[in-house]
Coordinates of C-alpha atoms and ligand atoms in Angstrom, one line a residue:
M1 CA 35.7 66.3 25.6
S2 CA 32.1 66.6 26.7
K3 CA 30.0 69.4 25.2
R4 CA 29.8 72.6 27.1
T5 CA 26.5 74.1 28.1
I6 CA 26.1 77.8 27.5
V7 CA 23.3 79.8 29.0
T8 CA 21.9 82.2 26.3
M9 CA 20.0 85.3 27.5
P10 CA 18.8 87.1 24.4
G11 CA 16.9 89.7 26.4
D12 CA 15.0 92.4 24.6
G13 CA 14.9 94.2 21.2
I14 CA 17.9 93.6 19.0
G15 CA 19.5 91.4 21.7
K16 CA 17.3 88.6 20.3
I17 CA 18.4 89.2 16.8
V18 CA 22.2 89.5 17.3
L19 CA 22.5 86.6 19.7
A20 CA 20.9 84.2 17.3
E21 CA 23.4 85.3 14.6
A22 CA 26.3 84.8 17.0
L23 CA 25.2 81.2 17.6
R24 CA 25.2 80.6 13.8
V25 CA 28.8 81.9 13.7
L26 CA 29.9 79.8 16.6
E27 CA 28.6 76.7 14.9
A28 CA 30.2 77.5 11.7
A29 CA 33.6 77.9 13.5
G30 CA 33.1 74.3 14.8
F31 CA 32.2 75.2 18.3
Q32 CA 30.0 72.4 19.7
A33 CA 27.8 73.3 22.7
D34 CA 24.4 72.8 24.2
Y35 CA 22.5 76.1 24.6
V36 CA 20.0 76.6 27.3
H37 CA 17.7 79.6 27.0
A38 CA 17.3 81.8 30.1
D39 CA 14.7 84.5 30.6
I40 CA 15.8 88.1 31.3
G41 CA 14.5 91.6 30.5
W42 CA 11.4 93.7 30.1
E43 CA 8.8 91.0 29.5
F44 CA 9.7 89.4 32.9
W45 CA 9.6 92.7 34.7
C46 CA 6.1 93.4 33.3
N47 CA 4.7 90.0 33.9
E48 CA 6.6 88.8 37.0
G49 CA 7.8 92.0 38.6
N50 CA 11.4 90.7 38.2
P51 CA 13.5 91.3 35.1
L52 CA 16.1 88.7 36.4
P53 CA 14.1 85.7 37.5
Q54 CA 15.7 83.2 40.0
R55 CA 15.5 80.4 37.4
T56 CA 18.0 82.4 35.3
L57 CA 20.4 82.8 38.2
D58 CA 20.1 79.1 38.8
L59 CA 21.0 78.2 35.3
L60 CA 24.0 80.5 35.4
E61 CA 25.1 79.1 38.8
K62 CA 25.0 75.6 37.2
H63 CA 26.6 76.2 33.9
K64 CA 28.9 79.2 34.6
I65 CA 29.0 80.7 31.1
G66 CA 26.5 83.1 29.7
L67 CA 25.9 84.9 26.4
F68 CA 23.8 88.0 26.8
G69 CA 22.1 90.1 24.1
A70 CA 20.7 93.3 25.6
I71 CA 17.9 94.5 27.7
T72 CA 15.5 97.4 27.8
S73 CA 15.6 99.6 30.9
K74 CA 13.2 102.5 31.6
P75 CA 13.1 105.1 34.4
K76 CA 11.5 104.0 37.7
A77 CA 8.1 105.6 37.3
E78 CA 7.6 104.4 33.7
A79 CA 8.7 100.9 34.7
A80 CA 6.1 100.9 37.5
R81 CA 3.4 102.0 35.0
E82 CA 4.1 99.1 32.7
L83 CA 3.8 96.4 35.3
A84 CA 0.9 94.0 34.8
P85 CA -2.2 95.2 36.6
K86 CA -2.1 92.3 39.1
L87 CA 1.4 93.4 40.1
Q88 CA 0.7 97.2 40.4
D89 CA 1.3 98.8 43.8
K90 CA 2.8 95.6 45.3
G91 CA 6.1 97.3 46.0
Y92 CA 8.1 96.0 43.0
V93 CA 11.0 98.3 42.1
Y94 CA 12.7 98.0 38.7
Y95 CA 16.5 97.5 38.6
S96 CA 18.8 96.8 35.7
P97 CA 19.1 93.0 35.3
I98 CA 22.6 93.2 33.8
V99 CA 23.8 95.3 36.7
G100 CA 22.0 92.7 38.9
L101 CA 23.9 89.9 37.2
R102 CA 27.3 91.6 37.8
Q103 CA 26.5 92.1 41.4
H104 CA 24.9 88.7 42.1
F105 CA 27.8 86.7 40.6
N106 CA 30.4 89.3 41.5
L107 CA 31.5 89.6 37.9
D108 CA 34.1 92.2 39.0
I109 CA 36.3 92.2 35.9
C110 CA 34.9 93.8 32.8
M111 CA 37.1 93.5 29.8
R112 CA 36.4 95.6 26.7
P113 CA 38.8 95.2 23.7
C114 CA 38.8 98.0 21.1
K115 CA 40.8 97.0 18.1
T116 CA 40.8 98.5 14.6
F117 CA 39.6 96.4 11.7
K118 CA 41.4 97.7 8.7
G119 CA 39.2 99.1 6.0
N120 CA 36.3 99.9 8.4
P121 CA 34.9 103.2 7.2
L122 CA 34.0 104.0 10.8
N123 CA 37.7 104.0 11.9
F124 CA 39.0 107.2 13.4
I125 CA 41.2 109.3 11.1
R126 CA 43.2 112.4 11.8
R127 CA 45.6 114.7 10.0
G128 CA 49.4 114.2 10.3
K129 CA 52.3 116.6 10.3
N130 CA 52.1 117.4 6.6
N131 CA 48.3 117.6 6.6
E132 CA 48.1 114.0 5.3
I133 CA 45.3 111.7 6.5
E134 CA 46.4 109.2 9.1
E135 CA 44.4 106.2 10.3
P136 CA 46.0 105.1 13.6
E137 CA 45.7 101.4 14.4
V138 CA 44.1 101.1 17.8
D139 CA 44.6 98.0 19.9
V140 CA 43.5 98.8 23.4
V141 CA 41.9 96.5 26.0
I142 CA 40.1 98.3 28.8
F143 CA 39.8 96.6 32.2
R144 CA 37.0 98.2 34.1
Q145 CA 36.2 97.4 37.7
N146 CA 32.6 96.2 37.4
T147 CA 31.1 96.0 40.8
E148 CA 32.2 98.9 43.0
G149 CA 32.8 102.6 42.8
L150 CA 30.1 105.0 41.6
Y151 CA 27.9 102.3 40.2
A152 CA 27.7 100.2 43.4
G153 CA 24.4 101.9 44.3
V154 CA 25.3 103.2 47.8
E155 CA 23.5 106.5 47.4
W156 CA 20.9 108.7 49.0
T157 CA 18.7 111.7 48.4
N158 CA 17.9 113.3 51.7
P159 CA 20.4 111.0 53.5
P160 CA 19.3 109.4 56.9
D161 CA 20.6 111.0 60.1
N162 CA 23.4 108.6 60.8
V163 CA 24.7 109.0 57.2
Y164 CA 24.4 112.8 57.4
Q165 CA 26.3 112.8 60.7
A166 CA 29.1 110.8 59.3
L167 CA 29.3 113.1 56.3
A168 CA 29.2 116.2 58.6
S169 CA 32.2 114.9 60.5
H170 CA 34.4 115.4 57.5
P171 CA 36.1 118.8 57.6
K172 CA 35.4 119.4 53.9
F173 CA 31.7 119.0 54.5
K174 CA 31.6 122.6 55.8
K175 CA 30.5 124.0 52.4
F176 CA 27.5 121.8 52.4
A177 CA 26.5 122.4 56.0
D178 CA 24.1 125.2 55.2
T179 CA 22.1 123.2 52.7
P180 CA 19.0 121.5 54.1
K181 CA 19.3 117.7 54.3
E182 CA 16.4 117.2 51.9
E183 CA 18.3 119.1 49.2
L184 CA 21.3 116.8 49.3
A185 CA 21.9 113.9 47.0
V186 CA 24.9 111.7 47.7
S187 CA 26.4 109.0 45.6
T188 CA 29.4 107.2 47.1
R189 CA 32.5 105.9 45.4
I190 CA 33.8 103.0 47.5
L191 CA 36.7 100.9 46.3
T192 CA 38.1 97.9 48.2
K193 CA 41.7 96.9 48.1
K194 CA 40.8 93.3 47.2
A195 CA 38.7 94.2 44.1
T196 CA 41.2 96.8 43.0
Q197 CA 44.0 94.4 43.2
R198 CA 42.0 91.9 41.2
I199 CA 41.3 94.3 38.4
V200 CA 44.8 95.6 38.3
R201 CA 46.3 92.1 38.3
A202 CA 43.9 91.0 35.5
A203 CA 45.1 93.9 33.4
F204 CA 48.8 93.0 33.9
E205 CA 48.1 89.3 33.3
H206 CA 46.4 90.2 30.1
A207 CA 49.3 92.4 29.0
K208 CA 51.7 89.6 29.8
K209 CA 49.8 86.9 28.0
F210 CA 49.3 88.9 24.8
G211 CA 52.6 90.8 24.8
Y212 CA 51.3 94.3 25.4
K213 CA 54.0 96.8 26.4
S214 CA 52.2 98.9 29.0
V215 CA 49.3 99.1 31.5
T216 CA 47.8 102.5 32.0
V217 CA 46.0 103.3 35.3
C218 CA 43.4 105.8 34.1
E219 CA 41.9 107.6 37.1
K220 CA 42.2 111.0 38.7
P221 CA 44.5 110.5 41.7
N222 CA 45.5 114.2 41.9
V223 CA 41.9 115.1 42.9
I224 CA 40.2 111.9 44.0
R225 CA 43.0 111.1 46.4
E226 CA 41.6 108.2 48.4
T227 CA 40.1 105.9 45.7
S228 CA 42.0 106.8 42.6
G229 CA 45.0 107.1 44.8
M230 CA 44.6 103.6 46.0
M231 CA 44.2 102.2 42.5
L232 CA 47.4 103.9 41.4
A233 CA 49.3 102.8 44.5
I234 CA 48.2 99.2 43.9
G235 CA 49.2 99.6 40.2
R236 CA 52.7 100.6 41.3
E237 CA 52.9 97.6 43.7
I238 CA 51.7 95.0 41.2
A239 CA 53.8 96.4 38.3
K240 CA 56.9 95.3 40.2
E241 CA 55.9 91.7 39.5
Y242 CA 55.7 92.3 35.7
E243 CA 59.1 93.0 34.4
G244 CA 59.0 94.5 30.9
I245 CA 55.5 95.9 31.2
E246 CA 55.5 99.7 31.9
L247 CA 53.0 101.3 34.2
W248 CA 51.5 104.5 32.9
N249 CA 49.2 106.8 34.7
T250 CA 46.7 109.1 33.0
N251 CA 43.9 111.3 34.3
I252 CA 40.5 110.4 32.8
D253 CA 39.8 113.9 31.5
A254 CA 43.2 114.2 29.8
Q255 CA 42.9 110.6 28.5
M256 CA 39.7 111.5 26.7
M257 CA 41.4 114.5 25.1
W258 CA 44.4 112.3 24.1
L259 CA 42.0 109.8 22.6
T260 CA 42.1 111.5 19.3
K261 CA 45.7 112.6 19.5
N262 CA 47.6 109.3 20.0
P263 CA 45.2 106.4 20.6
E264 CA 47.7 104.0 19.1
D265 CA 50.1 104.5 22.0
Y266 CA 47.9 102.8 24.5
S267 CA 47.6 99.1 25.2
V268 CA 46.0 97.9 28.3
I269 CA 44.0 100.4 30.4
V270 CA 42.7 99.8 33.9
S271 CA 40.0 102.0 35.6
S272 CA 37.4 102.0 38.2
N273 CA 33.7 101.4 37.3
M274 CA 32.6 104.7 35.9
F275 CA 35.8 105.9 34.4
G276 CA 36.2 102.5 32.8
D277 CA 32.7 102.9 31.3
I278 CA 33.7 106.3 29.9
V279 CA 37.1 105.5 28.5
S280 CA 35.9 102.2 26.9
D281 CA 33.1 104.0 25.1
G282 CA 35.6 106.6 24.0
F283 CA 38.0 104.0 22.5
A284 CA 35.1 102.1 21.0
G285 CA 34.1 105.2 19.1
L286 CA 37.5 105.1 17.4
V287 CA 37.0 101.6 16.0
G288 CA 33.5 101.5 14.8
G289 CA 31.2 102.3 17.8
L290 CA 28.3 100.3 19.1
G291 CA 28.2 97.8 16.2
F292 CA 31.8 96.7 17.1
A293 CA 32.0 97.1 20.9
C294 CA 32.2 93.8 22.7
S295 CA 32.7 93.0 26.4
A296 CA 33.3 90.3 28.9
N297 CA 32.1 90.3 32.6
I298 CA 34.3 87.9 34.5
G299 CA 33.9 86.7 38.0
E300 CA 35.7 83.9 39.9
E301 CA 33.2 81.4 38.8
V302 CA 30.7 82.8 36.4
A303 CA 31.4 84.8 33.2
I304 CA 29.0 86.6 30.9
F305 CA 29.7 88.0 27.5
E306 CA 27.7 90.8 25.9
P307 CA 27.9 93.5 23.3
T308 CA 28.1 97.0 24.8
H309 CA 25.1 98.3 22.9
G310 CA 21.5 98.2 24.2
S311 CA 18.3 96.8 22.9
A312 CA 17.7 99.5 20.2
P313 CA 14.0 98.8 20.4
K314 CA 13.3 100.9 17.2
Y315 CA 15.1 98.3 15.1
E316 CA 13.6 95.2 16.7
T317 CA 10.7 94.9 14.3
Y318 CA 12.5 95.6 11.0
D319 CA 12.1 92.6 8.7
P320 CA 14.8 91.8 7.6
P321 CA 16.8 93.1 10.5
I322 CA 19.4 95.7 9.7
V323 CA 21.6 96.0 12.9
N324 CA 25.2 95.1 13.0
P325 CA 25.8 91.7 14.7
I326 CA 29.6 92.1 14.9
A327 CA 29.7 93.4 18.5
M328 CA 27.7 90.3 19.6
I329 CA 29.9 88.0 17.5
L330 CA 33.1 89.5 19.0
S331 CA 31.6 89.1 22.4
A332 CA 31.1 85.4 21.6
C333 CA 34.8 85.3 20.6
L334 CA 35.7 86.6 24.1
M335 CA 33.7 83.7 25.5
L336 CA 35.7 81.3 23.3
D337 CA 39.0 82.8 24.6
H338 CA 37.7 82.5 28.1
I339 CA 37.0 78.8 27.8
G340 CA 40.2 78.0 26.0
E341 CA 38.9 77.9 22.5
T342 CA 41.2 80.6 21.3
E343 CA 41.8 79.1 17.9
K344 CA 38.1 79.2 17.0
A345 CA 37.9 82.8 18.3
Q346 CA 40.8 83.8 16.1
K347 CA 39.2 82.1 13.1
I348 CA 36.1 84.1 13.6
R349 CA 38.0 87.4 14.1
A350 CA 40.0 86.7 10.9
A351 CA 36.7 86.1 9.0
I352 CA 35.3 89.4 10.3
A353 CA 38.5 91.2 9.4
K354 CA 38.2 89.9 5.8
V355 CA 34.6 90.9 5.5
V356 CA 35.3 94.4 6.8
K357 CA 38.4 94.8 4.6
E358 CA 36.7 93.7 1.4
G359 CA 34.0 96.1 2.2
K360 CA 31.4 94.4 -0.1
V361 CA 29.0 93.6 2.6
R362 CA 28.3 96.3 5.1
T363 CA 25.5 97.0 7.6
Y364 CA 23.9 100.5 7.6
D365 CA 26.1 101.8 10.4
M366 CA 29.2 100.9 8.5
M367 CA 27.8 102.8 5.5
K368 CA 27.0 105.8 7.6
L369 CA 23.3 105.5 6.5
K370 CA 20.3 106.4 8.6
G371 CA 19.1 103.3 10.4
S372 CA 15.9 102.6 8.5
P373 CA 14.5 99.9 6.2
E374 CA 15.4 102.1 3.2
A375 CA 19.1 101.5 4.1
L376 CA 18.8 98.1 2.4
Q377 CA 17.8 99.7 -0.9
Q378 CA 20.7 102.1 -0.5
G379 CA 23.1 99.1 -0.5
A380 CA 23.4 98.2 3.2
A381 CA 23.5 94.5 4.0
S382 CA 20.9 93.0 6.4
T383 CA 22.0 91.5 9.7
T384 CA 21.6 88.0 8.2
E385 CA 23.6 88.9 5.0
I386 CA 26.6 90.1 6.9
T387 CA 26.5 87.1 9.2
D388 CA 26.3 84.8 6.1
E389 CA 29.3 86.6 4.7
I390 CA 31.3 86.1 7.9
I391 CA 30.3 82.4 7.9
S392 CA 31.4 82.0 4.3
K393 CA 34.8 83.4 5.1
I394 CA 35.1 81.0 8.1
K395 CA 34.3 78.1 5.8
S396 CA 36.6 79.2 2.9
Ligands
NAI1 P1 21.3 101.4 22.2 O1 22.7 100.9 22.3 O2 20.2 100.4 22.3 O3 21.1 102.1 20.8 C1 21.6 103.4 20.5 C2 21.8 103.5 19.0 O4 22.9 102.9 18.6 C3 20.6 102.9 18.2 O5 19.5 103.7 18.0 C4 21.4 102.5 16.9 O6 21.4 103.6 16.1 C5 22.7 102.2 17.4 N1 23.0 100.8 17.6 C6 23.0 100.1 18.7 N2 23.3 98.8 18.5 C7 23.6 98.7 17.2 C8 24.0 97.7 16.3 N3 24.2 96.4 16.8 N4 24.1 97.9 15.0 C9 23.9 99.1 14.5 N5 23.5 100.2 15.3 C10 23.4 100.0 16.6 O7 21.1 102.5 23.3 P2 19.8 103.4 23.7 O8 19.0 103.7 22.5 O9 20.3 104.4 24.6 O10 19.0 102.4 24.6 C11 17.9 101.5 24.2 C12 17.6 100.6 25.3 O11 18.7 99.7 25.6 C13 17.2 101.3 26.6 O12 16.1 100.7 27.2 C14 18.5 101.2 27.4 O13 18.2 101.2 28.8 C15 19.0 99.8 27.0 N6 20.4 99.6 27.1 C16 20.8 98.3 27.5 C17 22.1 98.0 27.6 C18 22.4 96.6 27.9 O14 21.6 95.7 27.8 N7 23.7 96.2 28.3 C19 23.2 98.9 27.3 C20 22.7 100.2 26.9 C21 21.3 100.5 26.8
MG2 MG1 28.3 102.3 28.9

């Protein structure tokens, strides 16, 4: 088989550190690929007025598969101030390049697995009936609609007249009618049937492929009747095609409460954009947090794999680096799954499981230490050391 070409987008801060480590692990697992570097992030915003240059989009269009580290985002005004002098006041407006990638390639399916690694000191524990300590095993995969809903960006402050009139035509707008238009901020939550069907179907397909017993639609249909209501109705429709997989229905608020009560009962969860973001961070917190949270953004053609964490700029300059590369490595495993290299992905996951269980080599976050260079003197492993340990388990 000819070698694959993977587009690597390290981005900013620790994105550069963890992506390089993931490539070492992929190689150790026997995955052969050509990697092409693509520019993304703060540097390109400052120097070109565009954090997501067209040449990066072209590379992804051509090669279809991307590995992404993390980027730095800053509020609008701060971003404008950091633009190179020659670009100042030319009308450039900062936007998040990762959100840009999701929109440009319609990466509408976001998958975020949250699975307990035994022996991880960051695992959630609770007390059982007889006051004993229990450590529930979480194995949840969140399917988050990635392109619509509250994050689609259809929003206004001081909405234009035509928008205002449309809003005013709704009977429930009465309570806002006395507020001056300039004092109104509106963010819309638009869901389409097509994208909702795609995310719900992706969730059921995943449950079927990997033998999960239920798919939970996690929304709020009792209050947000139109959009959450549509997702639940589509869930009920699609569930009929998947015999043996139960459809569950939870409200996002209650789900967050149950997170610590019975997280082991959930399997596949499907949500709209914002609720999916919330519930996936919630579950990630039970299984190790940002150092372990991986994700896939999958469209019909292009797919991009990234850790959930950001660029943690404070840690960028530590030499040796101390951040946990596991979230990035697990994201690379999702890439392997996606392109049919499941065996190699499983080999890497098994190696991570061994390292975590043995507990001899742990990054600062796993030791609950403060993230500082001193953590290494206190026994924490560096980024490179834990990667080396994972690689040695792959090879043993
Ligand atoms: P962050 O995820 O970069 O860091 C938050 C904290 O989590 C860090 O200070 C660190 O203590 C910990 N952490 C993160 N990754 C870790 C790792 N691999 N190992 C160990 N500890 C880790 O989020 P923050 O500080 O809110 O944002 C920093 C920058 O990243 C901002 O500019 C933000 O806009 C951007 N960001 C980018 C994202 C992306 O590229 N997808 C996602 C989230 C934030
Ligand atoms: Mg998030």
